[in-house]
PDB file of C-alpha atoms and ligand atoms in Angstrom:
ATOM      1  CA  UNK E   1     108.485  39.212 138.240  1.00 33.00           C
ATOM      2  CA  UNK E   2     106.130  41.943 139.809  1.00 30.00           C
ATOM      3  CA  UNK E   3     102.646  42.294 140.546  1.00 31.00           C
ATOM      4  CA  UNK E   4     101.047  44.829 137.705  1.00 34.00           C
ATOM      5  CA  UNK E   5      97.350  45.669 138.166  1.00 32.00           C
ATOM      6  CA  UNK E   6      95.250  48.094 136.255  1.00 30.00           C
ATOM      7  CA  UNK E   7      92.181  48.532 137.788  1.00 30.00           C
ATOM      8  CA  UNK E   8      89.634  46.605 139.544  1.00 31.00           C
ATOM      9  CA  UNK E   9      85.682  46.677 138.803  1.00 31.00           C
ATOM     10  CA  UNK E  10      83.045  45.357 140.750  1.00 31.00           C
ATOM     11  CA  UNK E  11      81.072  42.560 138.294  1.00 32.00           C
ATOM     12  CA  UNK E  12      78.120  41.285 138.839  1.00 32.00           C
ATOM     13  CA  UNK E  13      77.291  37.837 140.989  1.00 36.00           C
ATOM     14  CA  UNK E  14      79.152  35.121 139.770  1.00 49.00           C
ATOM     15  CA  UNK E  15      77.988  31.662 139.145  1.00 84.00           C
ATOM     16  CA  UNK E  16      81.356  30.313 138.829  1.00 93.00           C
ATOM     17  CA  UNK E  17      81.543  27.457 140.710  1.00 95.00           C
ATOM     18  CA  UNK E  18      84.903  27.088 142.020  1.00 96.00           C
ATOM     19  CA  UNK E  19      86.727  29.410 144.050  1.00 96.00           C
ATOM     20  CA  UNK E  20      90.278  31.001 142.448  1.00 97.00           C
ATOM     21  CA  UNK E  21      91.174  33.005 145.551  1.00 97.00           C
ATOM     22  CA  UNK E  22      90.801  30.124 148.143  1.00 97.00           C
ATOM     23  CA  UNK E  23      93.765  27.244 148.800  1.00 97.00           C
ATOM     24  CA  UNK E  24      92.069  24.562 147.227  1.00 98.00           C
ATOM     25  CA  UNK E  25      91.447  27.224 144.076  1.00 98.00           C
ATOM     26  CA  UNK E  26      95.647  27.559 143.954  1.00 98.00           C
ATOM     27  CA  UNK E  27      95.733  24.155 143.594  1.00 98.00           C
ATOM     28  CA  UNK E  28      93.068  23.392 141.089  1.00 98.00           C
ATOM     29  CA  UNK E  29      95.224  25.690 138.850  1.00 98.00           C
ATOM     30  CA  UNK E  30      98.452  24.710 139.516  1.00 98.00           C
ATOM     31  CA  UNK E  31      97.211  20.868 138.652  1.00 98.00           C
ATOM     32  CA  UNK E  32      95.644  22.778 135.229  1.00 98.00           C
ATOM     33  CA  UNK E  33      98.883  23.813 134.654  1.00 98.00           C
ATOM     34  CA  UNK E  34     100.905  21.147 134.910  1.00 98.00           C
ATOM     35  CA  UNK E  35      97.922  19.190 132.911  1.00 98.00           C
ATOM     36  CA  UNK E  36      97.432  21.528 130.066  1.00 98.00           C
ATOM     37  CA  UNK E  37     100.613  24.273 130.101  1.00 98.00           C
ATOM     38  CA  UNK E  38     102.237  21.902 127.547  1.00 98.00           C
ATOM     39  CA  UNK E  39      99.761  21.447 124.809  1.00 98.00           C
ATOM     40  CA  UNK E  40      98.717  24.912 125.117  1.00 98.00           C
ATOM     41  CA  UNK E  41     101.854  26.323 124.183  1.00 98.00           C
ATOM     42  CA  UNK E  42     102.574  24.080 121.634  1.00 98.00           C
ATOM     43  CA  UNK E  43      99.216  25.136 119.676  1.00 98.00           C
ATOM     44  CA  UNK E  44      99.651  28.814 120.653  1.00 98.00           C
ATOM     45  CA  UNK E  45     103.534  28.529 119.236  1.00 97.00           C
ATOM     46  CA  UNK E  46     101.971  26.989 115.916  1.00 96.00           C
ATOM     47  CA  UNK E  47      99.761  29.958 115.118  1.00 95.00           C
ATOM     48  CA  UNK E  48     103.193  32.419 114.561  1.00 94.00           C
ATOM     49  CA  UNK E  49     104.033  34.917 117.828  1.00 97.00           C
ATOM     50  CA  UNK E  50     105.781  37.749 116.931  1.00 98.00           C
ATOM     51  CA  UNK E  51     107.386  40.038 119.705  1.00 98.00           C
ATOM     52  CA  UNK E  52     105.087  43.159 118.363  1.00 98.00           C
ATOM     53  CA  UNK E  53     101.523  41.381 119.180  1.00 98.00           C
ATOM     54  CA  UNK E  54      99.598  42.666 121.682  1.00 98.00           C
ATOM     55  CA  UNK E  55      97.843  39.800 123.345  1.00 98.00           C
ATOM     56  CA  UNK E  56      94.606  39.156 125.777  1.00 98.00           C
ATOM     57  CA  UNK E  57      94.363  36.256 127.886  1.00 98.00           C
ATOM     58  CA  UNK E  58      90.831  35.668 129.532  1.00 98.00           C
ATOM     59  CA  UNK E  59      90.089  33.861 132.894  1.00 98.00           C
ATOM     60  CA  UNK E  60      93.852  34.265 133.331  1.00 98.00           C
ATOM     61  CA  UNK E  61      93.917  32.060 136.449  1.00 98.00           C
ATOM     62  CA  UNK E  62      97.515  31.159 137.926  1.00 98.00           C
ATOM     63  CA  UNK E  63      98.676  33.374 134.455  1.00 98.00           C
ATOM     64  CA  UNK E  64     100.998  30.889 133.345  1.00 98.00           C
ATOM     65  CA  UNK E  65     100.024  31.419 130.138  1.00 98.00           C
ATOM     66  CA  UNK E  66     100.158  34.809 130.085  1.00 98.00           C
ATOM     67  CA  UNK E  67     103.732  34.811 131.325  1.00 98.00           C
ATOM     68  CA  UNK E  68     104.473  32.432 128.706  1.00 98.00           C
ATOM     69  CA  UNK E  69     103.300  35.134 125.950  1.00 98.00           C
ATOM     70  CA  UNK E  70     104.811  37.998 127.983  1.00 98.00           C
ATOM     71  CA  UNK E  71     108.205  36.165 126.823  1.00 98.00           C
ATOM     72  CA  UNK E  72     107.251  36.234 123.163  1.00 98.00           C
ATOM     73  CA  UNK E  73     105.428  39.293 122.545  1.00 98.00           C
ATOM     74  CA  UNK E  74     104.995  42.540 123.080  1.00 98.00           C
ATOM     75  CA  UNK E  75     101.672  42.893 125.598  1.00 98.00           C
ATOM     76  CA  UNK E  76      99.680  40.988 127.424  1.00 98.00           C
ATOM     77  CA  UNK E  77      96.533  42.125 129.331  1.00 98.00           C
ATOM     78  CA  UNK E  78      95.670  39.220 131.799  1.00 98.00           C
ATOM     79  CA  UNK E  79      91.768  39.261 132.511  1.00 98.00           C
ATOM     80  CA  UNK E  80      90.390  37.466 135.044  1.00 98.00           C
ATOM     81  CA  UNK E  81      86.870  37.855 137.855  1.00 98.00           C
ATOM     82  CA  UNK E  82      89.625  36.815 140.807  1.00 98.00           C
ATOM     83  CA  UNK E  83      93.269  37.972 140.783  1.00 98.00           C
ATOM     84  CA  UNK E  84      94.145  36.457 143.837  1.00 98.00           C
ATOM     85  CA  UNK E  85      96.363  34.066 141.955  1.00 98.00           C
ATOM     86  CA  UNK E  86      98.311  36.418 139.653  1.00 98.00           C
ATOM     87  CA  UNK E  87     100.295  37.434 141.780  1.00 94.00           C
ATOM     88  CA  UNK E  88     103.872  36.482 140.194  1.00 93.00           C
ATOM     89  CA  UNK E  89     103.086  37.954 136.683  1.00 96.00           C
ATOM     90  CA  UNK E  90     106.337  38.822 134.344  1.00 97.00           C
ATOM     91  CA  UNK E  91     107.201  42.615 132.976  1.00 95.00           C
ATOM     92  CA  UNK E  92     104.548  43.287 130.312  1.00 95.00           C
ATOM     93  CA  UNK E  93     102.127  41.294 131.606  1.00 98.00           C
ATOM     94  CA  UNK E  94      98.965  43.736 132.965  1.00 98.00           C
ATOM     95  CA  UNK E  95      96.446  42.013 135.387  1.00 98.00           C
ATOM     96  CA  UNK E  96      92.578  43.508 135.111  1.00 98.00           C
ATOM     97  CA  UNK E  97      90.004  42.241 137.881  1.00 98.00           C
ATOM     98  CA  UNK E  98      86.973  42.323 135.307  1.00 98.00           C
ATOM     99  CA  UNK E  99      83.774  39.940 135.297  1.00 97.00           C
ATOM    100  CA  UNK E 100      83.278  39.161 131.692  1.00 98.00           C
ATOM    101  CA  UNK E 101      79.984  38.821 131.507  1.00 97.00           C
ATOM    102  CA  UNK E 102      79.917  42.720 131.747  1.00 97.00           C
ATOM    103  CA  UNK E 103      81.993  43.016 128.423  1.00 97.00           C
ATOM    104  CA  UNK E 104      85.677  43.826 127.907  1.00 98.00           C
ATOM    105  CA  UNK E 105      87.440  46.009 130.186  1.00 98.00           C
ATOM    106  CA  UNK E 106      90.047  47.407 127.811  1.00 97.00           C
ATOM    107  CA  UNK E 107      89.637  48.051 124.089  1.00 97.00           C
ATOM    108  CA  UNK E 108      91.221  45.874 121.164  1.00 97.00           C
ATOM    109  CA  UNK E 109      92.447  46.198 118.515  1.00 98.00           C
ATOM    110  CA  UNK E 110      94.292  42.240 119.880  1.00 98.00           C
ATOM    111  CA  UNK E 111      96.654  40.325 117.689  1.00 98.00           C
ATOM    112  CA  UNK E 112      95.897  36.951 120.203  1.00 98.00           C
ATOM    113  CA  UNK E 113      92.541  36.614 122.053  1.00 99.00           C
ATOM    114  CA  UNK E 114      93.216  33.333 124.269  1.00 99.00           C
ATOM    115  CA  UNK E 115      91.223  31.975 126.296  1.00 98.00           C
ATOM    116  CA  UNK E 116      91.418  28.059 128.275  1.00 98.00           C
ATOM    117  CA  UNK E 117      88.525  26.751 130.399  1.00 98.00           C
ATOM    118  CA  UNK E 118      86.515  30.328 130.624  1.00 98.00           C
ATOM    119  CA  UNK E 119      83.331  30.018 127.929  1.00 98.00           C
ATOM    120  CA  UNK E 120      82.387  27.022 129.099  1.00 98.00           C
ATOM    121  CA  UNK E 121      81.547  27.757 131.861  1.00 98.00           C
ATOM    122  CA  UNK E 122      79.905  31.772 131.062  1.00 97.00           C
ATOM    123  CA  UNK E 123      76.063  31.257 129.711  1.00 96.00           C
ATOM    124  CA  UNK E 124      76.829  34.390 128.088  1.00 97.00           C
ATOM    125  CA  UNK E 125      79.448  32.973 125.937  1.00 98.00           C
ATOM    126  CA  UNK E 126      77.567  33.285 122.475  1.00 97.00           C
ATOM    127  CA  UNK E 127      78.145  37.487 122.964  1.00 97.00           C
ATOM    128  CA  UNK E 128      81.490  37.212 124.668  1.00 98.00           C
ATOM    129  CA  UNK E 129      82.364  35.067 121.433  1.00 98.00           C
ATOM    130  CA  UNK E 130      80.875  38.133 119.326  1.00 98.00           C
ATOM    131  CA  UNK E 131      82.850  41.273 121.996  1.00 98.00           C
ATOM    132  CA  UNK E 132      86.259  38.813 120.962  1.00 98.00           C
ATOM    133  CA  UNK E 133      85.828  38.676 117.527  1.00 98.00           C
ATOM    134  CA  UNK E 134      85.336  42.729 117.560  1.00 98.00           C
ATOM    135  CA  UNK E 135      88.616  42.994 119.306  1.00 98.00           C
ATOM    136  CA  UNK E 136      90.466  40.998 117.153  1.00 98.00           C
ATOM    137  CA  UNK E 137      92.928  42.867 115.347  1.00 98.00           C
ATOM    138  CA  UNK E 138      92.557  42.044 111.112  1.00 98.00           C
ATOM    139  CA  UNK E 139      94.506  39.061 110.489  1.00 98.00           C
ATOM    140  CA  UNK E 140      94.344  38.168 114.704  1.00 98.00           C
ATOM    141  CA  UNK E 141      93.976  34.573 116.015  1.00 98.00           C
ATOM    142  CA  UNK E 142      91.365  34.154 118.573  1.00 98.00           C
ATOM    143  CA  UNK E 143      91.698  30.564 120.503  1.00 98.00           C
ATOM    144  CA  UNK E 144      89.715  29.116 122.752  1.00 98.00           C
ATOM    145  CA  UNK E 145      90.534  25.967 124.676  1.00 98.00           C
ATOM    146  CA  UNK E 146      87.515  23.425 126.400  1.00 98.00           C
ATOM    147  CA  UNK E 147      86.469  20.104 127.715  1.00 98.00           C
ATOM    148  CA  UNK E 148      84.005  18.354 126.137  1.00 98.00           C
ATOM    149  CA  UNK E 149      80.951  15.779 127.398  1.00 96.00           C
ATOM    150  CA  UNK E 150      82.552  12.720 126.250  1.00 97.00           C
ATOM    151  CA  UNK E 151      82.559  10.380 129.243  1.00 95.00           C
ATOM    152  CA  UNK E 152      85.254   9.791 131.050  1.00 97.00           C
ATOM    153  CA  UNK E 153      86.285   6.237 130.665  1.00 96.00           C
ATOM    154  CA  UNK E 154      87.204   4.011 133.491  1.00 97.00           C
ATOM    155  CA  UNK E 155      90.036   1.719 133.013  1.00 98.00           C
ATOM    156  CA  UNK E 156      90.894   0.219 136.282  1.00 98.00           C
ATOM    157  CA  UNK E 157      89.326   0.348 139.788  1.00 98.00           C
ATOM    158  CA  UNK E 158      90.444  -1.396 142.925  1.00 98.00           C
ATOM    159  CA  UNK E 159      87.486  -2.833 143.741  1.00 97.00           C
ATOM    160  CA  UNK E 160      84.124  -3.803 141.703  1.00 97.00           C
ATOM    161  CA  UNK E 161      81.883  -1.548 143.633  1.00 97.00           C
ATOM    162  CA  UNK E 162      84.383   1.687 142.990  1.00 98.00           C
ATOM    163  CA  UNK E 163      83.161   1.459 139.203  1.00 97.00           C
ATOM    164  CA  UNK E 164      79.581   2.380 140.270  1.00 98.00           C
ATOM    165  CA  UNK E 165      80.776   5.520 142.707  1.00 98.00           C
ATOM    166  CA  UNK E 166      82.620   6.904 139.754  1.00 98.00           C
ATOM    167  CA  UNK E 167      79.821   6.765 137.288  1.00 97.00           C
ATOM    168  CA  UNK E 168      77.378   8.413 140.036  1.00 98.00           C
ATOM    169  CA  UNK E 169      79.933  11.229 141.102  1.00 98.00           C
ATOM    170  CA  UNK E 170      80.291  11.587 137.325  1.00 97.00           C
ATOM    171  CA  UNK E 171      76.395  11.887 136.698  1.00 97.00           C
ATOM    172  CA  UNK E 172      76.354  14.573 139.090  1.00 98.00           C
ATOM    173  CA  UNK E 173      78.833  16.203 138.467  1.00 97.00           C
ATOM    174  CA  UNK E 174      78.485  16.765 134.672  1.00 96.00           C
ATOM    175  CA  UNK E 175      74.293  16.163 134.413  1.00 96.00           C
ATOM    176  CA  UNK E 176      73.405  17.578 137.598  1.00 97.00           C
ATOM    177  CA  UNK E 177      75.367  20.369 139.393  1.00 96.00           C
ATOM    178  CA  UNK E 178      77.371  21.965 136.470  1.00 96.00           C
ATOM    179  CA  UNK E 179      74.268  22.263 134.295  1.00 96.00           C
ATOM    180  CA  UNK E 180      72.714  24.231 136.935  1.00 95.00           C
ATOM    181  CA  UNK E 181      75.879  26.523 137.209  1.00 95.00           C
ATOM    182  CA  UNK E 182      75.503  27.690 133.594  1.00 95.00           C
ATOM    183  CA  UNK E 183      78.849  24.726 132.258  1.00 97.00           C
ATOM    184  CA  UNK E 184      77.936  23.895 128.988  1.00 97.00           C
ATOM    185  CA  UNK E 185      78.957  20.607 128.162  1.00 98.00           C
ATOM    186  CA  UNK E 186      78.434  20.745 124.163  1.00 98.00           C
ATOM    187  CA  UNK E 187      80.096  24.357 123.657  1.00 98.00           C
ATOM    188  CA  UNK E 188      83.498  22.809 122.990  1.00 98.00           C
ATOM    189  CA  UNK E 189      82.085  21.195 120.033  1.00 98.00           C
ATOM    190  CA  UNK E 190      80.169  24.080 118.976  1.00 98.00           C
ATOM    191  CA  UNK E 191      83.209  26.667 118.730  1.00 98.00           C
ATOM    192  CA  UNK E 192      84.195  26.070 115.397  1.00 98.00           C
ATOM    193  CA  UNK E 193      80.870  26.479 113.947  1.00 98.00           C
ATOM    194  CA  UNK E 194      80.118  29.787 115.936  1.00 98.00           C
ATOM    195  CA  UNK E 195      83.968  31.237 115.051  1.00 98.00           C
ATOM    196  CA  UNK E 196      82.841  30.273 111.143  1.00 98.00           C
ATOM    197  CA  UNK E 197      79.047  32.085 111.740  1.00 98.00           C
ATOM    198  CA  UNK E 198      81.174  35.148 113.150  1.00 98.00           C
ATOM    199  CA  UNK E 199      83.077  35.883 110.288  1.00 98.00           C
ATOM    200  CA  UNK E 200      86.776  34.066 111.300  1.00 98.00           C
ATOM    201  CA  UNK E 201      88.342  31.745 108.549  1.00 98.00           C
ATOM    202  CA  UNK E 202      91.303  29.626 109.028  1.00 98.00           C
ATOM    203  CA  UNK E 203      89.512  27.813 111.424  1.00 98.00           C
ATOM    204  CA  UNK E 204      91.179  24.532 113.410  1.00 98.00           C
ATOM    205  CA  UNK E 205      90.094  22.182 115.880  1.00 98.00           C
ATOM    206  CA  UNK E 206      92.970  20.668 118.313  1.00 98.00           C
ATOM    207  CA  UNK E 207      92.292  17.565 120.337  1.00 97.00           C
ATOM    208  CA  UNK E 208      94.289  17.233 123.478  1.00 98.00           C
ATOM    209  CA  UNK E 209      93.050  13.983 125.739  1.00 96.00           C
ATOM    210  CA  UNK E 210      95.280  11.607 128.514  1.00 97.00           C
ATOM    211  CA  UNK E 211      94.685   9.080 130.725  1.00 98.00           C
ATOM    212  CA  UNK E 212      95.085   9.894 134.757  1.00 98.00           C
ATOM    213  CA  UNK E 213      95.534   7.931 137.472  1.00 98.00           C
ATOM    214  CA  UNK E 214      95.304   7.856 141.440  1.00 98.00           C
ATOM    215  CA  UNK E 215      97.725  10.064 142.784  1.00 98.00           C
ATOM    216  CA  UNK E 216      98.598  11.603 139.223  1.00 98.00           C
ATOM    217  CA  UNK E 217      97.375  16.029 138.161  1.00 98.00           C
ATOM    218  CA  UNK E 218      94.216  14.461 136.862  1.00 98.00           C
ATOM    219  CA  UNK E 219      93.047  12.359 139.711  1.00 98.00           C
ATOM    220  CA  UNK E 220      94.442  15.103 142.419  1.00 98.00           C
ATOM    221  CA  UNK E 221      92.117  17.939 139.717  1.00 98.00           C
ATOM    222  CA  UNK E 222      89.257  15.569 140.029  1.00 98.00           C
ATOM    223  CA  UNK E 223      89.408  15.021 143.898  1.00 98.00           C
ATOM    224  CA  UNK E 224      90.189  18.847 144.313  1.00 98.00           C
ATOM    225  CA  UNK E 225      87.120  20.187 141.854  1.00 98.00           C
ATOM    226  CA  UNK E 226      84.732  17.288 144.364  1.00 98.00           C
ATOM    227  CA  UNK E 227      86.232  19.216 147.206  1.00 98.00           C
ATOM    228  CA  UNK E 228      84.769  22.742 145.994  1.00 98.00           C
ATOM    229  CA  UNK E 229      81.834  21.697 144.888  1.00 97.00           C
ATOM    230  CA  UNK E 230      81.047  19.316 148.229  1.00 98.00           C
ATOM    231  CA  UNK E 231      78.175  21.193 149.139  1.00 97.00           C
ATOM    232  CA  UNK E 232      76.613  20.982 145.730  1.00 97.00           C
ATOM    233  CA  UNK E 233      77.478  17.714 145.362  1.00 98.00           C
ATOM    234  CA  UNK E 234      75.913  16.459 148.819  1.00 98.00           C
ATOM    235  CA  UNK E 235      72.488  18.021 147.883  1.00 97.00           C
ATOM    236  CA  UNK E 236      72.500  16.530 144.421  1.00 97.00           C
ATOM    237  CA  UNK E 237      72.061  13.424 146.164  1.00 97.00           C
ATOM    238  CA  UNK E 238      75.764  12.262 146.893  1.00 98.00           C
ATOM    239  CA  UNK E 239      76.594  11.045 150.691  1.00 98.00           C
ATOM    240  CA  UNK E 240      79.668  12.259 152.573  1.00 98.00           C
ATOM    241  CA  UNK E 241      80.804   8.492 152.832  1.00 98.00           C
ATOM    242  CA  UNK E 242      80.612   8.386 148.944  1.00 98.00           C
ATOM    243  CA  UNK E 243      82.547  11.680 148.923  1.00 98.00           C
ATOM    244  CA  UNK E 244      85.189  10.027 150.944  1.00 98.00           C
ATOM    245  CA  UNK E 245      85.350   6.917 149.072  1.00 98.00           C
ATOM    246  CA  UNK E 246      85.841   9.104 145.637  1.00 98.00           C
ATOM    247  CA  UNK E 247      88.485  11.243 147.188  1.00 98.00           C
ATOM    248  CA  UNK E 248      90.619   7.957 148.308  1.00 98.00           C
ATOM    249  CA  UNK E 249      90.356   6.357 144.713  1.00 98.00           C
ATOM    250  CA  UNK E 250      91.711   9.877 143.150  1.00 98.00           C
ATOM    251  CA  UNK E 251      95.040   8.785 145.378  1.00 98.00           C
ATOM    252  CA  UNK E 252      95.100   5.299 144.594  1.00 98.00           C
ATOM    253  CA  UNK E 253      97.456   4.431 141.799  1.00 98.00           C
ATOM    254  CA  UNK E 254      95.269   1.069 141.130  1.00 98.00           C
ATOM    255  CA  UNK E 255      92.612   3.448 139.947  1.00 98.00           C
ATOM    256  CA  UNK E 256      92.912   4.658 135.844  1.00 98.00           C
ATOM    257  CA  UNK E 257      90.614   6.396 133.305  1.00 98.00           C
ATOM    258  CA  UNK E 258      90.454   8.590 130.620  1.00 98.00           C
ATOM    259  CA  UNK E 259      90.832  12.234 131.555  1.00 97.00           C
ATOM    260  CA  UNK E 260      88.496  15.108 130.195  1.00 97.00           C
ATOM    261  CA  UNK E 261      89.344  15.622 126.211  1.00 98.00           C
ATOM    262  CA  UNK E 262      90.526  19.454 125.572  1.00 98.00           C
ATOM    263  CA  UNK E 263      89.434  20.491 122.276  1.00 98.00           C
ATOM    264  CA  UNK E 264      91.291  23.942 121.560  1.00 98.00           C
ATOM    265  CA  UNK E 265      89.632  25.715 118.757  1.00 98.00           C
ATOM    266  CA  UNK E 266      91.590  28.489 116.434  1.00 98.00           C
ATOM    267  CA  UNK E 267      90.662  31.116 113.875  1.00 98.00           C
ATOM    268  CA  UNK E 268      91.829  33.909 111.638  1.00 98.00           C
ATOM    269  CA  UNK E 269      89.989  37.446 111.686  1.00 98.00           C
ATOM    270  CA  UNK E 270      90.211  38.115 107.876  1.00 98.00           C
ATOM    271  CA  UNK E 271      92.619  41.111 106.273  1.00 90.00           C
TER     272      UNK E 271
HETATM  273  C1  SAM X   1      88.829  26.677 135.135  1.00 91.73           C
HETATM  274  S1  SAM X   1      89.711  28.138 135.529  1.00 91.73           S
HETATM  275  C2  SAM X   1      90.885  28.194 134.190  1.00 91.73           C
HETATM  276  C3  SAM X   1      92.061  29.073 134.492  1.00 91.73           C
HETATM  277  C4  SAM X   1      93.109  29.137 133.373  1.00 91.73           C
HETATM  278  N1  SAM X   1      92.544  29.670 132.158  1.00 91.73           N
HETATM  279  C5  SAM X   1      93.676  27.759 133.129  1.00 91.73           C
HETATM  280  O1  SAM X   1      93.226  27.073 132.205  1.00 91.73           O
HETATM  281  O2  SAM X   1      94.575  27.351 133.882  1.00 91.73           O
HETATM  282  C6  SAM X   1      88.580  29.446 135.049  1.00 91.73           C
HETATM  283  C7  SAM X   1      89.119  30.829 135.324  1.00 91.73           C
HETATM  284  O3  SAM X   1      88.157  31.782 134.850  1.00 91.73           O
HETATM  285  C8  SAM X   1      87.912  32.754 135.860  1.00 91.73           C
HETATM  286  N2  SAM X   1      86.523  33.252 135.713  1.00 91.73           N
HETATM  287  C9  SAM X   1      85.385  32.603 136.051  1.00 91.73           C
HETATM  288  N3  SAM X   1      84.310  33.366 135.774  1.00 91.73           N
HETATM  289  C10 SAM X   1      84.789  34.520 135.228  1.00 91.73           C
HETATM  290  C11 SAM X   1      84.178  35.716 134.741  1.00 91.73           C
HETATM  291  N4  SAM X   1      82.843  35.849 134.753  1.00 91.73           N
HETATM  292  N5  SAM X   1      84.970  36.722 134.263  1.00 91.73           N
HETATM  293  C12 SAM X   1      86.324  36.564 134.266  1.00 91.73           C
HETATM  294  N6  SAM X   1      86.962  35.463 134.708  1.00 91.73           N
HETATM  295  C13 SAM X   1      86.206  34.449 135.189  1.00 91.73           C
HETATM  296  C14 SAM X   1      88.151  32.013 137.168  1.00 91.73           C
HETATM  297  O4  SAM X   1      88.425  32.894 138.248  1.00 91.73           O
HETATM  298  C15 SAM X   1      89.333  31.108 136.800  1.00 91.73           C
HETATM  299  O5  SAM X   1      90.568  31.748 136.990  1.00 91.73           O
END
């Protein structure tokens, strides 16, 4: 494995909430990997790799995936605003610092366009959607991969009073602080219908969902995403003690619920 970068560009000020570069940023992808390297691969296997595609893989992260398609085709180019984490990236893999809000830093024609956990979180998705499609190569997949609003279902707490902590960190969580960050909550559903309005046929929805409990990636991705965004969470409304109570229930194995559902949508640029 070696470290391959091709250029870095300043972009502008980013409203993503979390931060990739920091320890707790490592983490929160490591946990994504573990979570959601499996059914990834599994839908990206199902849409035919061949070892002469050229590939792009967008908010890159950990680049997990992007090693995974370095093994099965010819290129990747791994795109992400923070490539403190791709750091371990396989031959044929080439990392590009790039905020993509400012538009695509290399040209297509791409035979794979994927993307996991990136629009959803962009306001400027609608035109990034539009910049992908253009770079699809004819008869290229474009896949995107995110988590929609349905709530997360509690199955088991420890005690009564933990079932009313969860549904207020939830509330301000998904209704409060991500809203104001730009996260769109209903994108996930949207996708299809915006791939179809953009000219892609073939088009496929994929539903991925799991339970998690204390202790388990899901909890330990829920307590480490409350840990970034403490200081947006605290003036939302939430109290350190609450914090602290949350962040003991995401290690308790008496606590269960639905994790988020992953809805990874595909489609085919015609020709
Ligand atoms: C939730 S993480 C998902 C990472 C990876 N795709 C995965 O699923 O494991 C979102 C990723 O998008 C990157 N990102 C956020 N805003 C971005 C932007 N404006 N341009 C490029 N990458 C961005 C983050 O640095 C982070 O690596």
């Amino acid at each position: 494995m070696c470290r391959s970068t091709v250029s870095a560009q300043a972009g502008a000020m980013n409203d993503y909430i979390f931060d990739t570069g920091s320890e707790l940023g490592h983490h929160h992808l490591d946990h994504l990997g573990r979570l959601l390297d499996t059914p990834t691969t599994w839908r990206l296997e199902r849409l035919g790799l061949t070892p002469d595609q050229r590939c792009l893989e967008l908010g890159a992260g950990s680049g997990s995936i992007a090693n995974w398609l370095a093994a099965r085709t010819r290129e990747v180019v791994a795109v992400d605003i923070d490539t403190t984490q791709l750091y371990d990236v396989a031959p044929g893999v080439h990392v590009i610092k790039h905020d993509l809000r400012d538009g695509l830093p290399v040209d297509g024609p791409f035979d794979l366009i994927h993307a996991r956990l990136l629009l959803l979180h962009l306001p400027e998705r609608e035109q990034i959607l539009q910049r992908l499609v253009t770079a699809l190569a004819p008869g290229g997949h474009l896949i995107l991969g995110d988590i929609t609003d349905r709530p997360l279902e509690l199955l088991a707490v420890p005690e009564p009073a933990d079932r009313d902590l969860w549904e207020k960190i939830q509330h301000l969580s998904h209704h409060v602080v991500s809203p104001a960050r730009g996260v769109s909550w209903t994108w996930a559903r949207e996708t299809a219908e915006r791939m179809t309005a953009a000219g892609l046929v073939d088009v496929d929805v994929m539903d991925y969902s799991q339970t998690a409990a204390g202790g388990t990636d899901g909890c330990l991705l829920h307590r480490n995403l409350n840990q970034q965004a403490e200081p947006l969470l605290l003036a939302a409304g939430a109290t350190a003690d609450e914090l602290a109570r949350y962040r003991e229930l995401m290690l308790d194995p008496r606590f269960r619920a639905w994790f988020y559902q992953l809805l990874y949508t595909s489609a085919r640029k015609p020709g």
